[in-house]
Amino acid sequence: MFLFLALLDSPEEQEKFTELYHLYRHFMWYVANQKLQDEHLAEDAVQEAFLALTGHLDQVEDTHSPRTKKFLATIVRSKAVDILRKAKPEEELDEHVLPEKGHGDILEQYLTKENYNRLVSCILELEDCYRVVFEYKYVYQMGDAEIGDILGISAKNVNVRYFRARKKLQKMIQEEGERFGKA
């Protein structure tokens, strides 16, 4: 923990980090272990998550809020996925895909109160690499560069994942609409 504290500038940041560390380290280990099924790798994921947190401590307003807990869970889950990816390398994302701009789509139509729960359910069904980007963008309102820093990927790759997540969500929603005769 002392290494992390050395990365922080002010005593206030160090105090906030220490509080977060003591409040959530066991919870974060549990989240990572659920994903990794390995106690030692889970510890590595937690350490990497806390390292990432040192650069994004400004995202945490209230250390005891549910939002903070979700934020930390998202970071550690992402680090756990990175560890899994390193253990079993996957094909790199094709960074040549660019999002189409300026068109209305089914997601925009679906963002109404009565469809909110179904949309959240669809988001949770996405693969982790897409869901995490979506979560950071909409729940934490982070930019591509910030998300890229946390995930250890380029801002362009974040944009590609976001674009693919939207396409997958559109397809899921469309299929559900067709299944229930709402399309």
mmCIF file of C-alpha atoms in Angstrom:
data_model
loop_
_atom_site.group_PDB
_atom_site.id
_atom_site.type_symbol
_atom_site.label_atom_id
_atom_site.label_comp_id
_atom_site.label_asym_id
_atom_site.label_seq_id
_atom_site.Cartn_x
_atom_site.Cartn_y
_atom_site.Cartn_z
ATOM 1 C CA MET A 1 0.000 0.000 0.000
ATOM 2 C CA PHE A 2 2.894 2.371 0.669
ATOM 3 C CA LEU A 3 3.890 2.266 -2.995
ATOM 4 C CA PHE A 4 0.402 3.429 -3.954
ATOM 5 C CA LEU A 5 0.478 6.224 -1.385
ATOM 6 C CA ALA A 6 3.772 7.441 -2.832
ATOM 7 C CA LEU A 7 2.003 7.921 -6.179
ATOM 8 C CA LEU A 8 -0.523 10.331 -4.668
ATOM 9 C CA ASP A 9 0.170 14.043 -4.358
ATOM 10 C CA SER A 10 -1.761 15.312 -1.381
ATOM 11 C CA PRO A 11 -2.426 14.039 2.148
ATOM 12 C CA GLU A 12 -6.168 14.217 1.366
ATOM 13 C CA GLU A 13 -5.731 11.839 -1.578
ATOM 14 C CA GLN A 14 -3.589 9.536 0.541
ATOM 15 C CA GLU A 15 -6.232 9.508 3.274
ATOM 16 C CA LYS A 16 -9.030 8.805 0.768
ATOM 17 C CA PHE A 17 -6.990 6.007 -0.841
ATOM 18 C CA THR A 18 -6.188 4.445 2.536
ATOM 19 C CA GLU A 19 -9.868 4.499 3.469
ATOM 20 C CA LEU A 20 -10.856 2.908 0.148
ATOM 21 C CA TYR A 21 -8.139 0.296 0.536
ATOM 22 C CA HIS A 22 -9.317 -0.744 3.994
ATOM 23 C CA LEU A 23 -13.012 -0.614 3.102
ATOM 24 C CA TYR A 24 -12.927 -2.501 -0.192
ATOM 25 C CA ARG A 25 -9.803 -4.647 -0.535
ATOM 26 C CA HIS A 26 -11.571 -7.839 0.616
ATOM 27 C CA PHE A 27 -14.630 -7.098 -1.513
ATOM 28 C CA MET A 28 -12.410 -6.477 -4.545
ATOM 29 C CA TRP A 29 -10.511 -9.694 -3.916
ATOM 30 C CA TYR A 30 -13.826 -11.570 -3.805
ATOM 31 C CA VAL A 31 -14.931 -10.027 -7.126
ATOM 32 C CA ALA A 32 -11.597 -10.881 -8.764
ATOM 33 C CA ASN A 33 -11.569 -14.409 -7.352
ATOM 34 C CA GLN A 34 -15.078 -15.029 -8.710
ATOM 35 C CA LYS A 35 -13.746 -14.239 -12.171
ATOM 36 C CA LEU A 36 -10.300 -15.837 -11.938
ATOM 37 C CA GLN A 37 -10.939 -18.809 -9.626
ATOM 38 C CA ASP A 38 -7.385 -18.411 -8.306
ATOM 39 C CA GLU A 39 -6.551 -16.708 -4.998
ATOM 40 C CA HIS A 40 -3.104 -15.498 -6.049
ATOM 41 C CA LEU A 41 -4.254 -14.140 -9.387
ATOM 42 C CA ALA A 42 -7.131 -12.419 -7.588
ATOM 43 C CA GLU A 43 -4.583 -10.681 -5.356
ATOM 44 C CA ASP A 44 -2.711 -9.551 -8.477
ATOM 45 C CA ALA A 45 -5.926 -8.174 -9.964
ATOM 46 C CA VAL A 46 -6.664 -6.240 -6.782
ATOM 47 C CA GLN A 47 -3.167 -4.741 -6.753
ATOM 48 C CA GLU A 48 -3.484 -3.718 -10.396
ATOM 49 C CA ALA A 49 -6.910 -2.224 -9.683
ATOM 50 C CA PHE A 50 -5.567 -0.149 -6.812
ATOM 51 C CA LEU A 51 -2.699 1.001 -9.008
ATOM 52 C CA ALA A 52 -5.210 2.123 -11.654
ATOM 53 C CA LEU A 53 -7.263 3.820 -8.951
ATOM 54 C CA THR A 54 -4.338 6.090 -8.018
ATOM 55 C CA GLY A 55 -4.772 7.801 -11.374
ATOM 56 C CA HIS A 56 -8.533 8.094 -11.082
ATOM 57 C CA LEU A 57 -9.086 8.933 -7.444
ATOM 58 C CA ASP A 58 -10.912 12.082 -8.508
ATOM 59 C CA GLN A 59 -13.742 9.826 -9.777
ATOM 60 C CA VAL A 60 -14.535 8.884 -6.165
ATOM 61 C CA GLU A 61 -16.562 11.453 -4.262
ATOM 62 C CA ASP A 62 -18.003 9.493 -1.332
ATOM 63 C CA THR A 63 -15.960 6.499 -0.199
ATOM 64 C CA HIS A 64 -19.002 4.786 1.324
ATOM 65 C CA SER A 65 -21.406 5.163 -1.619
ATOM 66 C CA PRO A 66 -22.763 2.264 -3.679
ATOM 67 C CA ARG A 67 -21.471 4.075 -6.774
ATOM 68 C CA THR A 68 -17.919 3.877 -5.413
ATOM 69 C CA LYS A 69 -18.319 0.177 -4.701
ATOM 70 C CA LYS A 70 -19.565 -0.434 -8.251
ATOM 71 C CA PHE A 71 -16.728 1.666 -9.667
ATOM 72 C CA LEU A 72 -14.123 -0.383 -7.789
ATOM 73 C CA ALA A 73 -15.822 -3.649 -8.760
ATOM 74 C CA THR A 74 -15.727 -2.602 -12.398
ATOM 75 C CA ILE A 75 -12.029 -1.760 -12.219
ATOM 76 C CA VAL A 76 -11.042 -5.007 -10.509
ATOM 77 C CA ARG A 77 -13.252 -7.069 -12.837
ATOM 78 C CA SER A 78 -11.536 -5.425 -15.782
ATOM 79 C CA LYS A 79 -8.101 -6.202 -14.346
ATOM 80 C CA ALA A 80 -9.165 -9.815 -13.778
ATOM 81 C CA VAL A 81 -10.253 -10.067 -17.411
ATOM 82 C CA ASP A 82 -6.867 -8.650 -18.436
ATOM 83 C CA ILE A 83 -5.137 -11.385 -16.431
ATOM 84 C CA LEU A 84 -7.306 -14.038 -18.081
ATOM 85 C CA ARG A 85 -6.569 -12.525 -21.473
ATOM 86 C CA LYS A 86 -2.822 -12.675 -20.807
ATOM 87 C CA ALA A 87 -3.126 -16.310 -19.766
ATOM 88 C CA LYS A 88 -5.134 -17.137 -22.894
ATOM 89 C CA PRO A 89 -4.409 -14.529 -25.568
ATOM 90 C CA GLU A 90 -7.374 -13.617 -27.696
ATOM 91 C CA GLU A 91 -7.416 -12.147 -31.128
ATOM 92 C CA GLU A 92 -6.782 -8.386 -31.000
ATOM 93 C CA LEU A 93 -9.696 -6.154 -31.867
ATOM 94 C CA ASP A 94 -9.760 -4.894 -35.406
ATOM 95 C CA GLU A 95 -9.089 -1.188 -34.930
ATOM 96 C CA HIS A 96 -10.039 -0.330 -38.493
ATOM 97 C CA VAL A 97 -13.772 -0.364 -37.754
ATOM 98 C CA LEU A 98 -15.063 3.157 -37.291
ATOM 99 C CA PRO A 99 -18.497 4.032 -35.936
ATOM 100 C CA GLU A 100 -21.156 5.407 -38.223
ATOM 101 C CA LYS A 101 -22.135 8.893 -37.190
ATOM 102 C CA GLY A 102 -25.302 10.926 -37.338
ATOM 103 C CA HIS A 103 -27.974 8.264 -37.645
ATOM 104 C CA GLY A 104 -30.840 7.515 -35.328
ATOM 105 C CA ASP A 105 -30.828 3.958 -34.151
ATOM 106 C CA ILE A 106 -32.883 1.493 -32.221
ATOM 107 C CA LEU A 107 -30.943 2.155 -28.988
ATOM 108 C CA GLU A 108 -32.040 5.771 -28.924
ATOM 109 C CA GLN A 109 -35.652 4.671 -29.389
ATOM 110 C CA TYR A 110 -35.296 2.057 -26.661
ATOM 111 C CA LEU A 111 -34.064 4.493 -24.009
ATOM 112 C CA THR A 112 -37.473 5.083 -22.483
ATOM 113 C CA LYS A 113 -38.441 4.431 -18.892
ATOM 114 C CA GLU A 114 -40.502 1.324 -19.630
ATOM 115 C CA ASN A 115 -37.617 -0.283 -21.514
ATOM 116 C CA TYR A 116 -34.854 0.696 -19.087
ATOM 117 C CA ASN A 117 -34.788 -2.610 -17.190
ATOM 118 C CA ARG A 118 -34.608 -4.666 -20.390
ATOM 119 C CA LEU A 119 -31.779 -2.486 -21.683
ATOM 120 C CA VAL A 120 -29.831 -2.998 -18.451
ATOM 121 C CA SER A 121 -30.436 -6.728 -18.769
ATOM 122 C CA CYS A 122 -29.099 -6.691 -22.347
ATOM 123 C CA ILE A 123 -26.024 -4.731 -21.252
ATOM 124 C CA LEU A 124 -25.315 -7.313 -18.559
ATOM 125 C CA GLU A 125 -25.453 -10.041 -21.231
ATOM 126 C CA LEU A 126 -22.633 -8.395 -23.217
ATOM 127 C CA GLU A 127 -19.137 -9.864 -23.098
ATOM 128 C CA ASP A 128 -17.011 -8.222 -20.383
ATOM 129 C CA CYS A 129 -14.788 -6.284 -22.777
ATOM 130 C CA TYR A 130 -17.855 -4.520 -24.213
ATOM 131 C CA ARG A 131 -19.922 -4.254 -21.037
ATOM 132 C CA VAL A 132 -17.122 -2.579 -19.072
ATOM 133 C CA VAL A 133 -16.637 0.109 -21.734
ATOM 134 C CA PHE A 134 -20.372 0.748 -21.826
ATOM 135 C CA GLU A 135 -20.498 0.918 -18.033
ATOM 136 C CA TYR A 136 -17.603 3.394 -17.785
ATOM 137 C CA LYS A 137 -19.116 5.590 -20.501
ATOM 138 C CA TYR A 138 -22.664 5.751 -19.174
ATOM 139 C CA VAL A 139 -22.512 5.054 -15.456
ATOM 140 C CA TYR A 140 -19.315 6.982 -14.739
ATOM 141 C CA GLN A 141 -19.477 9.304 -17.776
ATOM 142 C CA MET A 142 -15.817 8.837 -18.549
ATOM 143 C CA GLY A 143 -14.126 9.724 -21.824
ATOM 144 C CA ASP A 144 -12.405 7.293 -24.160
ATOM 145 C CA ALA A 145 -8.905 8.299 -23.001
ATOM 146 C CA GLU A 146 -9.800 7.808 -19.310
ATOM 147 C CA ILE A 147 -11.379 4.433 -20.019
ATOM 148 C CA GLY A 148 -8.365 3.436 -22.084
ATOM 149 C CA ASP A 149 -6.031 4.326 -19.202
ATOM 150 C CA ILE A 150 -7.961 2.129 -16.794
ATOM 151 C CA LEU A 151 -8.269 -0.785 -19.207
ATOM 152 C CA GLY A 152 -4.749 -0.460 -20.583
ATOM 153 C CA ILE A 153 -5.909 0.013 -24.196
ATOM 154 C CA SER A 154 -5.913 2.922 -26.627
ATOM 155 C CA ALA A 155 -8.735 5.468 -26.815
ATOM 156 C CA LYS A 156 -9.354 4.271 -30.364
ATOM 157 C CA ASN A 157 -9.768 0.697 -29.127
ATOM 158 C CA VAL A 158 -12.234 1.961 -26.493
ATOM 159 C CA ASN A 159 -14.200 3.606 -29.289
ATOM 160 C CA VAL A 160 -14.172 0.362 -31.308
ATOM 161 C CA ARG A 161 -15.428 -1.626 -28.308
ATOM 162 C CA TYR A 162 -18.132 0.958 -27.642
ATOM 163 C CA PHE A 163 -19.228 0.819 -31.292
ATOM 164 C CA ARG A 164 -19.352 -2.975 -31.226
ATOM 165 C CA ALA A 165 -21.235 -2.962 -27.924
ATOM 166 C CA ARG A 166 -23.864 -0.649 -29.430
ATOM 167 C CA LYS A 167 -24.207 -2.901 -32.480
ATOM 168 C CA LYS A 168 -24.601 -5.989 -30.289
ATOM 169 C CA LEU A 169 -27.183 -4.217 -28.122
ATOM 170 C CA GLN A 170 -29.114 -3.080 -31.182
ATOM 171 C CA LYS A 171 -29.186 -6.637 -32.486
ATOM 172 C CA MET A 172 -30.302 -8.031 -29.105
ATOM 173 C CA ILE A 173 -33.090 -5.480 -28.822
ATOM 174 C CA GLN A 174 -34.184 -6.018 -32.419
ATOM 175 C CA GLU A 175 -34.317 -9.790 -31.917
ATOM 176 C CA GLU A 176 -36.347 -9.368 -28.766
ATOM 177 C CA GLY A 177 -38.748 -7.044 -30.559
ATOM 178 C CA GLU A 178 -39.191 -9.574 -33.358
ATOM 179 C CA ARG A 179 -39.707 -12.370 -30.838
ATOM 180 C CA PHE A 180 -42.538 -10.468 -29.188
ATOM 181 C CA GLY A 181 -43.942 -8.861 -32.339
ATOM 182 C CA LYS A 182 -42.858 -5.330 -31.426
ATOM 183 C CA ALA A 183 -40.454 -4.629 -34.272
#
